[in-house]
Tab-separated table of C-alpha atoms and ligand atoms in Angstrom:
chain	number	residue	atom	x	y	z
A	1	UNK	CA	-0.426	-21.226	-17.133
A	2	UNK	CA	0.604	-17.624	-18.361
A	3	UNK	CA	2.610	-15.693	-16.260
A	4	UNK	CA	4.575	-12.596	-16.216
A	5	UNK	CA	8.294	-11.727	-16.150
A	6	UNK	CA	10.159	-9.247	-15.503
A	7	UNK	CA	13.108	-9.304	-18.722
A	8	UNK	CA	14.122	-5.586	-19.035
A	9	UNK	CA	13.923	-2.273	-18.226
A	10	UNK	CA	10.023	-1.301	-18.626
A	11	UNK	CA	9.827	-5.037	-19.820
A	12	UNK	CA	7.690	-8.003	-18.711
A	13	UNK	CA	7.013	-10.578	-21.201
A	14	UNK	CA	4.328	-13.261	-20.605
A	15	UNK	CA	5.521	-16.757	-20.868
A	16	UNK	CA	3.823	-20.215	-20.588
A	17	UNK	CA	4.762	-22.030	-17.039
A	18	UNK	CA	3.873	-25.028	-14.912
A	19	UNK	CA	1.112	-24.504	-12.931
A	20	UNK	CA	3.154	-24.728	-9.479
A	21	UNK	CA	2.245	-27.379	-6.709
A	22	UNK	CA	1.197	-26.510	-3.070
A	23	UNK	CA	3.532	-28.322	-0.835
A	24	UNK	CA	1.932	-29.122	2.710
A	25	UNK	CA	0.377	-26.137	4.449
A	26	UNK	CA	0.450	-24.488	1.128
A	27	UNK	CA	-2.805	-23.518	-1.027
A	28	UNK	CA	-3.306	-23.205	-4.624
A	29	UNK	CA	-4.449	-19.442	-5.522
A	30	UNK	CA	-6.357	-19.325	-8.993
A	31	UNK	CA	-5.063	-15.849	-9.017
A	32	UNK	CA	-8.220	-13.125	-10.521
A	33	UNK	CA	-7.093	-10.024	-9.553
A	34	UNK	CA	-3.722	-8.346	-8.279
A	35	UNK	CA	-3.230	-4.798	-8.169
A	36	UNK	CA	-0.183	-2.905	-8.788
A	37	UNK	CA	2.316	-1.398	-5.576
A	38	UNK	CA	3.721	2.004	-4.979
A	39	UNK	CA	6.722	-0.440	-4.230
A	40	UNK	CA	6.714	-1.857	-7.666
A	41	UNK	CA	9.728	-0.164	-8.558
A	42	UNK	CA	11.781	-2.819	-10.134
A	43	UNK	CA	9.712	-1.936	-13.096
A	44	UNK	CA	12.273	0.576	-14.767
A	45	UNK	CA	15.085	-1.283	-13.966
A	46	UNK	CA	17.206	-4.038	-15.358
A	47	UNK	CA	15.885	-7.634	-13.914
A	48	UNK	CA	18.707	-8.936	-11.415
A	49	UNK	CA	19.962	-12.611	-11.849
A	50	UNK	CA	16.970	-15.554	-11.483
A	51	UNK	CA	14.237	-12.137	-11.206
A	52	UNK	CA	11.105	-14.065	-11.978
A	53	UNK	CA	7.411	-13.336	-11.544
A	54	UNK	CA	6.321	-10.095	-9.153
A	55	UNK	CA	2.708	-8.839	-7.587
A	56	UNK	CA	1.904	-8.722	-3.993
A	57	UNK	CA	-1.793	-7.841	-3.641
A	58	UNK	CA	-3.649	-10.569	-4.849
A	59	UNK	CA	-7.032	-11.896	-4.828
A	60	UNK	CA	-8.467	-15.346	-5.920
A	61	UNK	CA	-9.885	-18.404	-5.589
A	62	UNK	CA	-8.329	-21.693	-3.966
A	63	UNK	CA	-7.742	-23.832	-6.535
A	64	UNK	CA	-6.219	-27.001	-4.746
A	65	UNK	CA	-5.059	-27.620	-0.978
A	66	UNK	CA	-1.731	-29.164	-0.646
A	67	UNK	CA	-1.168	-31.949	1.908
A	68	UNK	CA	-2.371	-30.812	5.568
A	69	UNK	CA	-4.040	-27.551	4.504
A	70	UNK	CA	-7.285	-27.029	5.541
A	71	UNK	CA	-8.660	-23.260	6.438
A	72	UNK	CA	-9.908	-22.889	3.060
A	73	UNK	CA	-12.454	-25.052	0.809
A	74	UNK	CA	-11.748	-25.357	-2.861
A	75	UNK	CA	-13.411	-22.166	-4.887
A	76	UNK	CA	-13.582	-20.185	-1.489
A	77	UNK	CA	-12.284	-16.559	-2.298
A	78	UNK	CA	-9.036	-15.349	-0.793
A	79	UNK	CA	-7.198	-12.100	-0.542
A	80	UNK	CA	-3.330	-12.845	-0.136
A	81	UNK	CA	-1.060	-11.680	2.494
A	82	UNK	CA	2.446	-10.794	1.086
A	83	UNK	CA	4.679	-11.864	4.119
A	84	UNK	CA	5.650	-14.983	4.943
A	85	UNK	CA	7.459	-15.319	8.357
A	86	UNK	CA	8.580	-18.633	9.934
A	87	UNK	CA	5.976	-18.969	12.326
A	88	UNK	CA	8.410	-20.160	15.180
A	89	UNK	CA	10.643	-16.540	15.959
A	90	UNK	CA	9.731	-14.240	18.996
A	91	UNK	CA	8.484	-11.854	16.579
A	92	UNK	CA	6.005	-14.170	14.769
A	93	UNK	CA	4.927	-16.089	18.041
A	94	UNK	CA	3.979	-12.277	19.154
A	95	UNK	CA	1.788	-11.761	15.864
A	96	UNK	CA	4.650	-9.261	14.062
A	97	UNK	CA	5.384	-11.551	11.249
A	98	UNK	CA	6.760	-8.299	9.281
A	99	UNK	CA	9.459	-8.244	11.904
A	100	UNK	CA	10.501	-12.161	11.451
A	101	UNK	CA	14.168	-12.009	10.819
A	102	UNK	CA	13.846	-14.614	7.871
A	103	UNK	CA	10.434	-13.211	6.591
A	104	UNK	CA	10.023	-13.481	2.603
A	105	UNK	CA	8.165	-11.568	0.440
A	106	UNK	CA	5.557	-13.474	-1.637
A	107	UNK	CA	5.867	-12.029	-4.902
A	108	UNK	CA	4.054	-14.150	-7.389
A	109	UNK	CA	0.432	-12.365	-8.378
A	110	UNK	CA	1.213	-11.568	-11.592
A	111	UNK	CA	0.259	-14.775	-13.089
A	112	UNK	CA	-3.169	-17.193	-13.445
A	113	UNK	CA	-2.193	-19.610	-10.335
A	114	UNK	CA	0.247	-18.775	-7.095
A	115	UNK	CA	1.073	-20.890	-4.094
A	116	UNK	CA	0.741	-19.489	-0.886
A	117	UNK	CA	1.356	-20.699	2.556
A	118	UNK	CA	-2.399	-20.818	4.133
A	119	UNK	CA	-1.623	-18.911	7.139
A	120	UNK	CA	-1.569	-15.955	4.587
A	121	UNK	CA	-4.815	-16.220	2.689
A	122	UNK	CA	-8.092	-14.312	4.690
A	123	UNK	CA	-11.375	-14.665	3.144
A	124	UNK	CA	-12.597	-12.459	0.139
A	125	UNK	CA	-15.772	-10.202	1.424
A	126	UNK	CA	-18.541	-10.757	-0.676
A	127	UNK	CA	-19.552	-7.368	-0.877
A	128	UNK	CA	-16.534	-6.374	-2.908
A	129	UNK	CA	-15.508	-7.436	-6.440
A	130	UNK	CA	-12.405	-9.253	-7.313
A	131	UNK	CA	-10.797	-5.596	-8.318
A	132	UNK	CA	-11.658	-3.803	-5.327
A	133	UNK	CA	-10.864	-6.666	-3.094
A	134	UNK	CA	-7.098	-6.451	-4.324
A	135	UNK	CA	-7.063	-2.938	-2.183
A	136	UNK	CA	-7.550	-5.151	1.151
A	137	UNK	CA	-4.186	-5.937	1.613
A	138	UNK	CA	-1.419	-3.138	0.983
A	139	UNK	CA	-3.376	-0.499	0.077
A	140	UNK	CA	-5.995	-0.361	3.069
A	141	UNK	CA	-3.924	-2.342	5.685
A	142	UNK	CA	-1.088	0.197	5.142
A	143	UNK	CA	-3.023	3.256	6.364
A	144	UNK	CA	-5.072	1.847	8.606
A	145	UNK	CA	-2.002	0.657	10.304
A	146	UNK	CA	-0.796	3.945	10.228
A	147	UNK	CA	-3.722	5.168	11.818
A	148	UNK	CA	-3.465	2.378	14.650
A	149	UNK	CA	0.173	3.781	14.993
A	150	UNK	CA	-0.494	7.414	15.407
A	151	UNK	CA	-4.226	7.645	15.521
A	152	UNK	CA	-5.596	10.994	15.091
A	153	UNK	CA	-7.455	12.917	17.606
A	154	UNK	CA	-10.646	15.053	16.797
A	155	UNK	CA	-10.078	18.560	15.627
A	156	UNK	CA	-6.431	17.946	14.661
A	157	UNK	CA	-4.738	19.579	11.418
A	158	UNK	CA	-3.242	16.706	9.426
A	159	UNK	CA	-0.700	16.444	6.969
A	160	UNK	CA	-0.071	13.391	4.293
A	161	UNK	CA	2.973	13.905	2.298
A	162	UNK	CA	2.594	12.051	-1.014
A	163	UNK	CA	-1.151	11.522	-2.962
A	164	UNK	CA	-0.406	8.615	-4.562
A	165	UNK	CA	-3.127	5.605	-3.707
A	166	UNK	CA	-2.140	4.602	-0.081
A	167	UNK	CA	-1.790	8.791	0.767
A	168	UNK	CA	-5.010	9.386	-1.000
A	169	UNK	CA	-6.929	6.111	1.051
A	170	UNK	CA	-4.480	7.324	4.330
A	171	UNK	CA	-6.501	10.778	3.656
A	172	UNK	CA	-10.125	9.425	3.458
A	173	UNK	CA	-9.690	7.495	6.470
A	174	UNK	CA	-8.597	10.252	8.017
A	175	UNK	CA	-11.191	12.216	7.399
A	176	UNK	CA	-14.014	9.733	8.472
A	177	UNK	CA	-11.826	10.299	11.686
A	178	UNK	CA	-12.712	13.519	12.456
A	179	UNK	CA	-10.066	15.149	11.648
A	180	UNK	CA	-10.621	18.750	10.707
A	181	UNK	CA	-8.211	20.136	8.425
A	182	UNK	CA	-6.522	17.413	5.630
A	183	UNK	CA	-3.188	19.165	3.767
A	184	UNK	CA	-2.484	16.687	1.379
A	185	UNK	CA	1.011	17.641	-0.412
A	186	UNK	CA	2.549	16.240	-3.636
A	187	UNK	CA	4.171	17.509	-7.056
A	188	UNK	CA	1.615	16.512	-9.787
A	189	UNK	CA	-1.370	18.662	-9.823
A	190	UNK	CA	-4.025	16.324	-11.075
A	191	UNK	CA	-3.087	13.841	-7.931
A	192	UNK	CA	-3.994	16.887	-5.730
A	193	UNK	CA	-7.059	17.656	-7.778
A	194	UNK	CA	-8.426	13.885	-7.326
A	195	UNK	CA	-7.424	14.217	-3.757
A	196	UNK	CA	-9.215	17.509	-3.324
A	197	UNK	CA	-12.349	15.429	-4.595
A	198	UNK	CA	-11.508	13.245	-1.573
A	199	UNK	CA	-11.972	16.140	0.710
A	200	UNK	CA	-8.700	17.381	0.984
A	201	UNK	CA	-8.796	20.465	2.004
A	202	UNK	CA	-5.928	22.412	1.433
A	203	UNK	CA	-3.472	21.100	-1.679
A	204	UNK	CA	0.444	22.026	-1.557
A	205	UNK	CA	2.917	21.645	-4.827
A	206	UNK	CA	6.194	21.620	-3.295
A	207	UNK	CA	7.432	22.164	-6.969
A	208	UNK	CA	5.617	25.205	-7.025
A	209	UNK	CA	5.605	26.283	-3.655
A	210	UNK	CA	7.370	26.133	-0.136
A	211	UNK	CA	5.443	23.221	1.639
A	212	UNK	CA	6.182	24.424	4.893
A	213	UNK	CA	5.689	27.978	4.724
A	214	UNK	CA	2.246	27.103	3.170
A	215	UNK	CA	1.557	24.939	5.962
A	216	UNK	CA	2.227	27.770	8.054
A	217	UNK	CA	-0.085	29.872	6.307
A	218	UNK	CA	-2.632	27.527	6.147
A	219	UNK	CA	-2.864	27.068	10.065
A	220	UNK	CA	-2.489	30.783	10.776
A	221	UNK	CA	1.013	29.940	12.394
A	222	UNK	CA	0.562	27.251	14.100
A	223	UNK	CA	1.558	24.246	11.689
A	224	UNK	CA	-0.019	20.963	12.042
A	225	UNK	CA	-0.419	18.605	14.842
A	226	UNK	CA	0.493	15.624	12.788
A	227	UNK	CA	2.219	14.461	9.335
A	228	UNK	CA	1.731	10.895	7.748
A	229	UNK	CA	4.063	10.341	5.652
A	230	UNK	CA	4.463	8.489	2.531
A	231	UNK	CA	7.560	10.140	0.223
A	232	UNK	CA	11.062	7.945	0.998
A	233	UNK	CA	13.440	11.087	0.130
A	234	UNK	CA	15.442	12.866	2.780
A	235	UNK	CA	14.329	16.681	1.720
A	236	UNK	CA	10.515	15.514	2.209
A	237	UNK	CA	11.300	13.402	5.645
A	238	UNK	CA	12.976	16.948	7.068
A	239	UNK	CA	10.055	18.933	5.898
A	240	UNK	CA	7.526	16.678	7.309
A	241	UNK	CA	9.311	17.458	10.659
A	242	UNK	CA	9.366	21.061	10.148
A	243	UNK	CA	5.637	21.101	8.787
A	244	UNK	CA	4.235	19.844	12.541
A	245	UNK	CA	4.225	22.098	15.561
A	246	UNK	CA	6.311	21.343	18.529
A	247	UNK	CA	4.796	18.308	20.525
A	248	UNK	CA	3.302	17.293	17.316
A	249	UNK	CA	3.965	13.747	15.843
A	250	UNK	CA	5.090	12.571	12.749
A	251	UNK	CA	4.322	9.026	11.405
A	252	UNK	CA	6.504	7.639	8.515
A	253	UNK	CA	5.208	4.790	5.841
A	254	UNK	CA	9.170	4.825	3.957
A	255	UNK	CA	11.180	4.201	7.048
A	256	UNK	CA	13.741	7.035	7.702
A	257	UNK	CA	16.930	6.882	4.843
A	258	UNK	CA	19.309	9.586	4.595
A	259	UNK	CA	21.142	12.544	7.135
A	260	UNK	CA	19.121	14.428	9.195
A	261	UNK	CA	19.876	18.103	10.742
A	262	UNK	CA	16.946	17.968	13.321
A	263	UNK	CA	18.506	19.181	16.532
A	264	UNK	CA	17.036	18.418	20.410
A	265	UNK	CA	14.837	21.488	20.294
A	266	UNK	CA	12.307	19.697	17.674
A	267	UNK	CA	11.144	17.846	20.862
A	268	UNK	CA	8.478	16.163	18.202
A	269	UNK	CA	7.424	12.442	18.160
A	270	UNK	CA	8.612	10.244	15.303
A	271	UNK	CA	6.640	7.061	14.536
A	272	UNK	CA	7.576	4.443	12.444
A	273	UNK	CA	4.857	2.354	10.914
A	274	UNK	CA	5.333	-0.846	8.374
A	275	UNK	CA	2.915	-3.042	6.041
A	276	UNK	CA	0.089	-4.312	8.044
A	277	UNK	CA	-0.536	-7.422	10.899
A	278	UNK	CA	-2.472	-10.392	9.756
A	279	UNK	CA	-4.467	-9.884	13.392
A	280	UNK	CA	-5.720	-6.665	11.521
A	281	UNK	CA	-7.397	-8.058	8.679
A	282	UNK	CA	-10.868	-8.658	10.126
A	283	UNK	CA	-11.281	-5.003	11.681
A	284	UNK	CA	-9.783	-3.689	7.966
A	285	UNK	CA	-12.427	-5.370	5.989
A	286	UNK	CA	-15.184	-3.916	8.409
A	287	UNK	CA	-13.609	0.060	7.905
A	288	UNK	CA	-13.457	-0.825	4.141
A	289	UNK	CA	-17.151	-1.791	3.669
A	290	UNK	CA	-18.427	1.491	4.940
A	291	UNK	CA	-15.551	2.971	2.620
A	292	UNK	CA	-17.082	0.704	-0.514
A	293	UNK	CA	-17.956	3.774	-2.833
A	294	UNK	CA	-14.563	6.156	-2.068
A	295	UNK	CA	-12.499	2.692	-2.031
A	296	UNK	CA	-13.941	1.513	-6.129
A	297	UNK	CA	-13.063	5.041	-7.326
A	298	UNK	CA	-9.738	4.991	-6.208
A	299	UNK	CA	-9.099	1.807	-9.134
A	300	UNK	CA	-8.692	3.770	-12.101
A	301	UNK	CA	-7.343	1.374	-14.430
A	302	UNK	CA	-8.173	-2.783	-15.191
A	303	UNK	CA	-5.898	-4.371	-17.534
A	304	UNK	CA	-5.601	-8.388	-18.390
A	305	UNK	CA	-2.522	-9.770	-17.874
A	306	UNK	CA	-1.533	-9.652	-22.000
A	307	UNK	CA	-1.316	-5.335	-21.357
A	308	UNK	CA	0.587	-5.879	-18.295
A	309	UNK	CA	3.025	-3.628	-19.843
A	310	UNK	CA	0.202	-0.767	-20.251
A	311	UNK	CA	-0.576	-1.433	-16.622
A	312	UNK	CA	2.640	-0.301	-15.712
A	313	UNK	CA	3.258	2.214	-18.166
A	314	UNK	CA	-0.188	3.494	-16.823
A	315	UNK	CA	0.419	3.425	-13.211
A	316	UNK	CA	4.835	5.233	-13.249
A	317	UNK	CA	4.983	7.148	-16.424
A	318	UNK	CA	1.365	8.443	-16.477
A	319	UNK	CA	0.674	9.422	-12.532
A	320	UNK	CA	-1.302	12.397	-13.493
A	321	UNK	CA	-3.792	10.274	-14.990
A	322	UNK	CA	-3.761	6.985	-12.646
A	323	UNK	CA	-4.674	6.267	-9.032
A	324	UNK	CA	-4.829	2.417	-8.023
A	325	UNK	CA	-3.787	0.164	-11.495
A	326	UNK	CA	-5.355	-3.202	-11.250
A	327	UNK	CA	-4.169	-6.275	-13.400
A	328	UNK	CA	-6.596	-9.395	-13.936
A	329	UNK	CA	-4.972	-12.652	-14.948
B	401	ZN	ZN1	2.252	-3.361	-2.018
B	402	ZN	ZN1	9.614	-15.484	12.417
């Protein structure tokens, strides 16, 4: 089978491999469609020692069921879960296999076949193509999560720091929410023009602009009741804080790196909110059908797995000309 490798710096090269064998409880993915992450960024970088094949948001169709695997029937169509967690921990017995001390990430989409454990494969919706269907893992279950974590009330003023796919999705779920005024934030200008077709609102260009103060002026004072957000850099984090009033609540997607100066008196509520729960799935895929339209123009790119290089190229060094970058072995 072909599959891709990571071998330098803004380097994959596409090699000829052994299709890989399910062991027992594991499934056979005929691998069709797997998009490109935000969290791709070992891309630029030199590979690290025994690096080998990467993608996490896969879709297919079973292939072969290794010994004792039985959810799925040969051709069914699967989207693939990227954590694996042991199944026996507190944490997995309780349904948060993203907090399983030994989880793994399954990293292997990039390629024509993939083994995954069957636990982590939920069934394809028909309604949606291979290419869309790649968008049911990460890139809905992330803000929909989000969403379950701080959910938005009617009427509020919302913020989403960073317009990049999952802010951009993160904003039209919002939206169908009720919420009345979206400020989506971020520093290329055609990312806020595509989210302003979203029905974003207001637009901020922190390179341009103080984010807060124009937060301030867009809510006559009062700043926002809540921030989402989706930038992992310290500067951002701090003005995320600063952009929601007091009692407001701030929910972040990066986790929270770096020194912070935010005294007692912010008396704001900080929620932290990671990947998505398997449990979720079901409810996701019902939200994303009556999303279908706003969900297939957020894919702005297809590319077979021979221009994986493109894909890339497309999705980091041109982000004022690509949303969601999908690559179809
Ligand atoms: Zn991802
Ligand atoms: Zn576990």
């Amino acid at each position: 089978m072909k599959a891709a490798f990571h071998t330098g710096a803004k380097e994959i090269t596409v090699r000829d491999v052994e299709i890989p064998k399910p062991g027992p409880g594991e499934v056979l993915v005929k691998i069709s469609a797997c998009a490109i992450c935000g969290s791709d960024t070992w891309w630029p970088k030199d590979p690290g020692a025994g690096e080998g094949i990467h993608g996490h948001e896969s879709v297919g169709l079973v292939a072969e069921n290794g010994p004792g695997a039985s959810r799925f029937k040969k051709g069914e169509r699967v989207v693939c879960y990227a954590i694996q967690g042991c199944g026996a921990c507190p944490a997995c017995k309780a349904g948060y296999v993203t907090a399983c001390p030994t989880k793994r990430f399954i990293e292997n989409g990039f390629a024509e076949y993939a083994v995954y454990r069957e636990d982590m494969l939920f069934p394809a919706p028909k309604e949606f193509d291979d290419v869309t269907a790649t968008l049911l893992s990460d890139a809905i279950g992330v803000p929909l999560r989000a969403l379950r974590r701080l959910p938005p009330s009617k009427g509020d003023t919302v913020v989403v720091w960073g317009m990049g796919p999952l802010g951009l999705l993160q904003s039209i779920f919002l939206k169908s929410r009720g919420v009345k005024t979206l400020i989506g934030v971020d520093r290329v200008d055609e990312r806020l023009a595509v989210a302003r077709e979203f029905g974003v609102g207001v637009t901020i260009n922190p390179s341009k602009e103080n984010a807060v103060e124009a937060i301030a002026r867009a809510t006559g004072g009062k700043l926002a009741d809540k921030a989402y957000n989706y930038v992992r850099v310290p500067a951002v984090t701090h003005d995320a804080f600063n952009g929601v009033k007091l009692g407001g609540s701030i929910c972040t997607l990066t986790g929270l790196d770096g020194q912070y100066q935010l005294g007692e008196w912010v008396e704001r509520t900080l929620v932290w909110s990671f990947y998505f729960l398997p449990s979720e799935y079901k409810e996701n895929v019902a939200i994303a059908k009556r999303h279908h339209a706003e969900l297939k123009r957020t894919v702005s790119g297809v590319f077979p797995l021979a221009r994986i290089n493109e894909a890339f190229a497309s999705r980091f060094d041109a982000q004022d000309k690509s949303i969601k970058i999908v690559v179809t072995p």
